[in-house]
Amino acid sequence: MTVVVAGTASKDLAQKAADLLKAKLVEPEAKTFPDGERYVRIAPKIEGTALVVQSTWPDANLVELMFLLDAARSAGAKRVLAAVPYFAYARQDRRFQDGEALSAKVIAQAIGRLCDGVVTVDPHKELLVDFFGVPARHESAVPQLAEEFRRLDVDTVLAPDKGAMVRATKAAEILGCQVDHLEKTRLSSTEVVIKAKSLDVRGQRVAILDDMISTGGTMATAIRELKRQGAGFVAAACTHGLFVSDAASKLKAAGADEILATDTLPNPFAKVTAAPALAQGYKFLEGTK
Ligand code: R5P
């Protein structure tokens, strides 16, 4: 029998995943000591697999995930799986300069040592799953986002850069619409223009789809440019909505007609759920036993 353990960062999402899997939800006891140290305990005995759901941002939630994985073992789980809806540090997935930490790998290895498998959702790059040292699977919330694009009558999906084309293409295939990526062209030492590589966006209803919106800087620049080029409607969409400080106001000021994210992190724009992706990843990992 599988139980879903709800980390405090991902309570609602854990409940939704448990509902989909028809599994029991366990809410651990969790508290923070006066000095800031975290404590967790899973009181009910676990007999089969524990699927621990917890995003790892900000850092305190990473610490809690690690404790929960250990606690699940201590509560009797035969198999412990980590469902990490948003895996922080995924962008530092290589050493860009000598002397840098390979943060994504350090964290992934630490998590991998505490569990038997990992599922994550729309990681920045797919190579992340190779870092855990245990069976790991990435699943996608793009199908759910694409359904929301359909409701918004989107006719063009744009990736903010070439690297993000896989997700944008998947959404466009679901919608049966056109897809392209944005490209920055330097006109002079002071002037750059950002536009869709080969599509004309004039009058189009566009969704820009990124893995994450953090400060909103990337998205705001893209929205402003697309509006300037005559796009009729622009939705800013992502799987992971961090919306750090004034990110949402930045997007609105740039002209976003719609802001859309999933619930891998709690945020005011979480209009679709990543629970089906977690459930799918869980089923895959259970199949690898
Ligand atoms: C970058 O490679 C990512 O895919 C996002 O485009 C970026 O991290 C978003 O960050 P921000 O919202 O701060 O521009």
Short mmCIF file of C-alpha atoms and ligand atoms in Angstrom, two decimals:
data_model
loop_
_atom_site.label_atom_id
_atom_site.label_comp_id
_atom_site.label_asym_id
_atom_site.label_seq_id
_atom_site.Cartn_x
_atom_site.Cartn_y
_atom_site.Cartn_z
CA MET A 1 0.00 0.00 0.00
CA THR A 2 1.25 3.47 -0.88
CA VAL A 3 0.85 6.54 1.28
CA VAL A 4 1.44 10.08 0.12
CA VAL A 5 3.35 12.19 2.64
CA ALA A 6 2.53 15.89 2.37
CA GLY A 7 5.51 18.18 2.90
CA THR A 8 4.57 21.65 4.12
CA ALA A 9 5.70 23.25 0.84
CA SER A 10 3.37 21.09 -1.24
CA LYS A 11 0.35 20.24 0.92
CA ASP A 12 -2.43 20.92 -1.60
CA LEU A 13 -0.56 19.29 -4.44
CA ALA A 14 0.13 16.21 -2.29
CA GLN A 15 -3.59 15.95 -1.54
CA LYS A 16 -4.42 16.12 -5.25
CA ALA A 17 -1.80 13.48 -6.09
CA ALA A 18 -3.16 11.24 -3.31
CA ASP A 19 -6.69 11.64 -4.70
CA LEU A 20 -5.51 10.68 -8.19
CA LEU A 21 -3.61 7.67 -6.87
CA LYS A 22 -6.42 6.76 -4.46
CA ALA A 23 -3.74 6.67 -1.78
CA LYS A 24 -3.91 7.68 1.86
CA LEU A 25 -2.50 11.11 2.68
CA VAL A 26 -0.27 11.46 5.71
CA GLU A 27 0.42 14.89 7.20
CA PRO A 28 3.62 14.76 9.19
CA GLU A 29 4.22 16.69 12.33
CA ALA A 30 6.58 19.56 11.44
CA LYS A 31 7.87 22.43 13.49
CA THR A 32 10.69 24.93 13.64
CA PHE A 33 12.67 25.35 16.83
CA PRO A 34 13.39 28.86 18.16
CA ASP A 35 16.88 28.73 16.63
CA GLY A 36 15.39 28.05 13.19
CA GLU A 37 16.11 24.30 13.05
CA ARG A 38 13.41 22.12 11.50
CA TYR A 39 11.91 19.00 13.07
CA VAL A 40 9.63 16.42 11.42
CA ARG A 41 7.99 13.21 12.52
CA ILE A 42 5.72 10.82 10.66
CA ALA A 43 3.71 9.22 13.43
CA PRO A 44 1.55 6.65 11.57
CA LYS A 45 3.27 3.40 10.69
CA ILE A 46 3.91 3.09 6.94
CA GLU A 47 3.83 -0.41 5.52
CA GLY A 48 4.42 -0.11 1.79
CA THR A 49 5.75 2.75 -0.33
CA ALA A 50 5.93 6.35 0.87
CA LEU A 51 5.67 9.03 -1.79
CA VAL A 52 6.99 12.19 -0.14
CA VAL A 53 5.79 15.34 -1.96
CA GLN A 54 7.81 18.48 -1.32
CA SER A 55 9.20 21.24 -3.52
CA THR A 56 12.67 22.36 -2.51
CA TRP A 57 12.38 26.15 -2.61
CA PRO A 58 13.29 28.09 -0.59
CA ASP A 59 16.17 26.22 1.08
CA ALA A 60 14.26 25.44 4.29
CA ASN A 61 11.96 23.24 2.22
CA LEU A 62 14.91 21.29 0.88
CA VAL A 63 16.00 20.54 4.44
CA GLU A 64 12.46 19.46 5.29
CA LEU A 65 12.33 17.13 2.27
CA MET A 66 15.54 15.43 3.39
CA PHE A 67 14.19 14.96 6.91
CA LEU A 68 10.87 13.63 5.58
CA LEU A 69 12.61 11.02 3.43
CA ASP A 70 14.51 9.81 6.49
CA ALA A 71 11.40 9.97 8.66
CA ALA A 72 9.43 7.89 6.12
CA ARG A 73 12.06 5.17 6.41
CA SER A 74 11.92 5.42 10.18
CA ALA A 75 8.10 5.09 10.05
CA GLY A 76 8.56 1.70 8.36
CA ALA A 77 8.27 2.46 4.63
CA LYS A 78 9.74 -0.35 2.53
CA ARG A 79 10.29 1.99 -0.36
CA VAL A 80 10.70 5.75 -0.20
CA LEU A 81 10.07 7.90 -3.27
CA ALA A 82 10.65 11.65 -3.49
CA ALA A 83 8.22 13.70 -5.56
CA VAL A 84 9.88 17.07 -6.04
CA PRO A 85 7.42 19.21 -8.01
CA TYR A 86 9.83 22.16 -8.22
CA PHE A 87 13.49 21.24 -7.93
CA ALA A 88 15.43 24.38 -7.01
CA TYR A 89 19.00 24.95 -8.26
CA ALA A 90 18.19 23.16 -11.54
CA ARG A 91 19.59 26.09 -13.52
CA GLN A 92 23.10 25.53 -12.17
CA ASP A 93 23.34 22.21 -14.00
CA ARG A 94 26.90 22.69 -15.18
CA ARG A 95 30.02 24.54 -14.20
CA PHE A 96 29.81 27.70 -16.28
CA GLN A 97 33.14 28.94 -14.86
CA ASP A 98 36.05 27.28 -13.10
CA GLY A 99 35.60 27.11 -9.37
CA GLU A 100 31.80 27.04 -9.39
CA ALA A 101 29.73 24.46 -7.53
CA LEU A 102 27.63 22.15 -9.66
CA SER A 103 24.65 22.96 -7.43
CA ALA A 104 21.98 20.85 -9.19
CA LYS A 105 24.11 17.72 -8.88
CA VAL A 106 25.09 18.34 -5.25
CA ILE A 107 21.45 18.66 -4.20
CA ALA A 108 20.24 15.80 -6.41
CA GLN A 109 22.86 13.44 -4.98
CA ALA A 110 21.93 14.41 -1.43
CA ILE A 111 18.26 13.65 -2.14
CA GLY A 112 19.10 10.46 -4.03
CA ARG A 113 21.04 9.07 -1.06
CA LEU A 114 17.89 9.26 1.08
CA CYS A 115 15.39 7.57 -1.22
CA ASP A 116 14.78 4.87 -3.82
CA GLY A 117 13.51 7.03 -6.66
CA VAL A 118 12.66 10.59 -7.62
CA VAL A 119 10.03 12.23 -9.78
CA THR A 120 10.21 15.86 -10.74
CA VAL A 121 8.20 18.12 -13.04
CA ASP A 122 9.49 20.09 -16.04
CA PRO A 123 13.07 20.47 -14.83
CA HIS A 124 15.11 23.25 -16.44
CA LYS A 125 16.99 20.62 -18.43
CA GLU A 126 16.26 16.94 -18.70
CA LEU A 127 19.81 15.91 -17.76
CA LEU A 128 18.87 16.64 -14.14
CA VAL A 129 17.46 13.14 -13.76
CA ASP A 130 20.94 11.68 -14.34
CA PHE A 131 22.25 13.38 -11.19
CA PHE A 132 20.24 11.57 -8.50
CA GLY A 133 22.07 8.24 -8.54
CA VAL A 134 18.72 6.40 -8.14
CA PRO A 135 15.95 5.85 -10.74
CA ALA A 136 14.57 9.30 -11.54
CA ARG A 137 11.87 10.47 -13.87
CA HIS A 138 10.79 13.85 -15.13
CA GLU A 139 7.18 14.36 -16.08
CA SER A 140 5.49 17.38 -17.57
CA ALA A 141 2.62 19.68 -16.70
CA VAL A 142 2.61 21.06 -20.25
CA PRO A 143 -0.55 19.11 -21.27
CA GLN A 144 -2.46 20.85 -18.47
CA LEU A 145 -1.03 24.25 -19.43
CA ALA A 146 -1.91 23.62 -23.07
CA GLU A 147 -5.56 23.00 -22.13
CA GLU A 148 -5.57 26.40 -20.45
CA PHE A 149 -4.06 27.92 -23.65
CA ARG A 150 -6.96 26.39 -25.55
CA ARG A 151 -9.43 28.12 -23.22
CA LEU A 152 -7.58 31.38 -23.93
CA ASP A 153 -7.80 30.83 -27.70
CA VAL A 154 -4.03 30.89 -28.10
CA ASP A 155 -2.90 30.45 -31.70
CA THR A 156 0.90 30.74 -31.28
CA VAL A 157 3.17 29.21 -28.62
CA LEU A 158 6.58 30.78 -28.20
CA ALA A 159 9.59 29.47 -26.32
CA PRO A 160 11.67 32.24 -24.75
CA ASP A 161 14.80 30.63 -26.24
CA LYS A 162 15.80 27.70 -28.40
CA GLY A 163 16.49 25.50 -25.36
CA ALA A 164 12.86 25.81 -24.24
CA MET A 165 11.47 24.60 -27.58
CA VAL A 166 10.74 21.03 -26.45
CA ARG A 167 8.05 22.15 -24.01
CA ALA A 168 6.65 24.81 -26.37
CA THR A 169 6.46 22.28 -29.20
CA LYS A 170 4.63 19.82 -26.97
CA ALA A 171 2.02 22.49 -26.11
CA ALA A 172 1.65 23.53 -29.76
CA GLU A 173 1.15 19.90 -30.82
CA ILE A 174 -1.64 19.50 -28.27
CA LEU A 175 -3.31 22.69 -29.54
CA GLY A 176 -2.54 22.04 -33.21
CA CYS A 177 -1.09 25.57 -33.53
CA GLN A 178 2.15 27.19 -34.65
CA VAL A 179 5.29 27.31 -32.53
CA ASP A 180 8.52 29.27 -32.64
CA HIS A 181 11.21 30.55 -30.33
CA LEU A 182 12.35 34.04 -29.54
CA GLU A 183 15.71 35.16 -30.73
CA LYS A 184 17.85 38.05 -29.66
CA THR A 185 19.57 39.85 -32.51
CA ARG A 186 22.21 42.45 -31.76
CA LEU A 187 21.74 45.46 -34.04
CA SER A 188 24.57 47.52 -32.56
CA SER A 189 26.64 47.64 -29.38
CA THR A 190 23.68 49.26 -27.61
CA GLU A 191 20.67 47.88 -29.47
CA VAL A 192 19.19 44.39 -29.43
CA VAL A 193 15.88 43.23 -30.82
CA ILE A 194 14.00 40.20 -29.52
CA LYS A 195 11.53 38.63 -31.90
CA ALA A 196 10.08 35.31 -32.96
CA LYS A 197 12.66 33.55 -35.13
CA SER A 198 10.44 33.03 -38.16
CA LEU A 199 6.84 33.95 -37.32
CA ASP A 200 5.09 37.27 -37.60
CA VAL A 201 3.19 37.81 -34.34
CA ARG A 202 1.05 40.73 -35.58
CA GLY A 203 -2.53 40.18 -34.42
CA GLN A 204 -1.69 36.77 -32.93
CA ARG A 205 -2.82 35.40 -29.58
CA VAL A 206 0.49 34.29 -28.13
CA ALA A 207 1.50 32.21 -25.11
CA ILE A 208 5.14 32.42 -24.06
CA LEU A 209 5.97 29.21 -22.24
CA ASP A 210 8.98 28.97 -19.92
CA ASP A 211 9.96 26.41 -17.28
CA MET A 212 9.90 29.08 -14.58
CA ILE A 213 9.22 32.71 -13.82
CA SER A 214 11.47 33.98 -11.05
CA THR A 215 12.08 37.75 -11.13
CA GLY A 216 9.95 38.02 -14.26
CA GLY A 217 12.77 39.80 -16.11
CA THR A 218 13.01 37.32 -19.00
CA MET A 219 9.26 37.20 -19.51
CA ALA A 220 8.70 40.98 -19.16
CA THR A 221 11.26 41.72 -21.88
CA ALA A 222 9.65 39.19 -24.20
CA ILE A 223 6.11 40.47 -23.55
CA ARG A 224 7.10 44.08 -24.16
CA GLU A 225 8.78 43.19 -27.45
CA LEU A 226 5.89 41.04 -28.71
CA LYS A 227 3.39 43.76 -27.88
CA ARG A 228 5.57 46.29 -29.68
CA GLN A 229 5.57 43.99 -32.70
CA GLY A 230 1.75 43.95 -32.70
CA ALA A 231 0.78 40.75 -30.85
CA GLY A 232 -2.93 40.99 -30.03
CA PHE A 233 -2.81 39.02 -26.77
CA VAL A 234 0.14 37.75 -24.76
CA ALA A 235 -0.03 35.16 -21.99
CA ALA A 236 3.02 34.60 -19.78
CA ALA A 237 3.03 30.94 -18.78
CA CYS A 238 5.34 28.69 -16.83
CA THR A 239 5.35 25.49 -14.85
CA HIS A 240 7.12 26.92 -11.80
CA GLY A 241 5.83 30.26 -10.57
CA LEU A 242 8.30 31.71 -8.07
CA PHE A 243 7.19 35.30 -8.73
CA VAL A 244 9.98 36.76 -6.64
CA SER A 245 9.25 40.25 -5.19
CA ASP A 246 7.51 42.44 -7.82
CA ALA A 247 7.65 39.91 -10.68
CA ALA A 248 3.88 39.93 -11.24
CA SER A 249 3.70 43.75 -11.43
CA LYS A 250 6.61 43.69 -13.88
CA LEU A 251 4.71 41.31 -16.16
CA LYS A 252 1.53 43.37 -15.96
CA ALA A 253 3.45 46.61 -16.63
CA ALA A 254 5.02 44.96 -19.68
CA GLY A 255 1.51 44.28 -21.02
CA ALA A 256 0.77 40.66 -20.05
CA ASP A 257 -2.89 39.89 -20.73
CA GLU A 258 -2.75 36.69 -18.70
CA ILE A 259 -0.29 35.12 -16.24
CA LEU A 260 -0.43 31.39 -15.83
CA ALA A 261 1.47 28.86 -13.72
CA THR A 262 0.98 25.46 -12.14
CA ASP A 263 0.83 24.56 -8.47
CA THR A 264 4.35 23.09 -8.19
CA LEU A 265 4.80 26.13 -5.94
CA PRO A 266 1.92 27.91 -4.23
CA ASN A 267 1.36 31.17 -6.17
CA PRO A 268 -1.56 33.42 -7.10
CA PHE A 269 -1.46 32.32 -10.77
CA ALA A 270 -1.56 28.56 -10.19
CA LYS A 271 -4.49 27.85 -12.47
CA VAL A 272 -3.56 24.28 -13.36
CA THR A 273 -2.30 21.36 -11.31
CA ALA A 274 0.83 19.29 -11.72
CA ALA A 275 -0.76 16.39 -9.81
CA PRO A 276 -1.24 14.23 -12.95
CA ALA A 277 2.50 14.56 -13.68
CA LEU A 278 3.39 13.41 -10.17
CA ALA A 279 0.96 10.50 -10.37
CA GLN A 280 2.39 9.45 -13.73
CA GLY A 281 5.97 9.63 -12.41
CA TYR A 282 5.02 7.60 -9.36
CA LYS A 283 3.48 4.89 -11.56
CA PHE A 284 6.60 4.79 -13.71
CA LEU A 285 8.88 4.43 -10.69
CA GLU A 286 6.70 1.72 -9.17
CA GLY A 287 7.03 -0.11 -12.47
CA THR A 288 10.87 -0.09 -12.15
CA LYS A 289 10.88 -2.04 -8.84
C1 R5P B 1 16.40 30.48 -17.76
O1 R5P B 1 17.19 29.79 -18.38
C2 R5P B 1 15.07 30.00 -17.31
O2 R5P B 1 14.52 29.08 -18.20
C3 R5P B 1 14.11 31.17 -17.14
O3 R5P B 1 13.92 31.80 -18.40
C4 R5P B 1 14.65 32.20 -16.18
O4 R5P B 1 15.35 31.59 -15.15
C5 R5P B 1 13.54 33.02 -15.59
O5 R5P B 1 14.09 33.87 -14.62
P1 R5P B 1 13.59 35.33 -14.46
O6 R5P B 1 12.10 35.28 -14.26
O7 R5P B 1 14.30 35.84 -13.23
O8 R5P B 1 13.97 36.10 -15.67
#
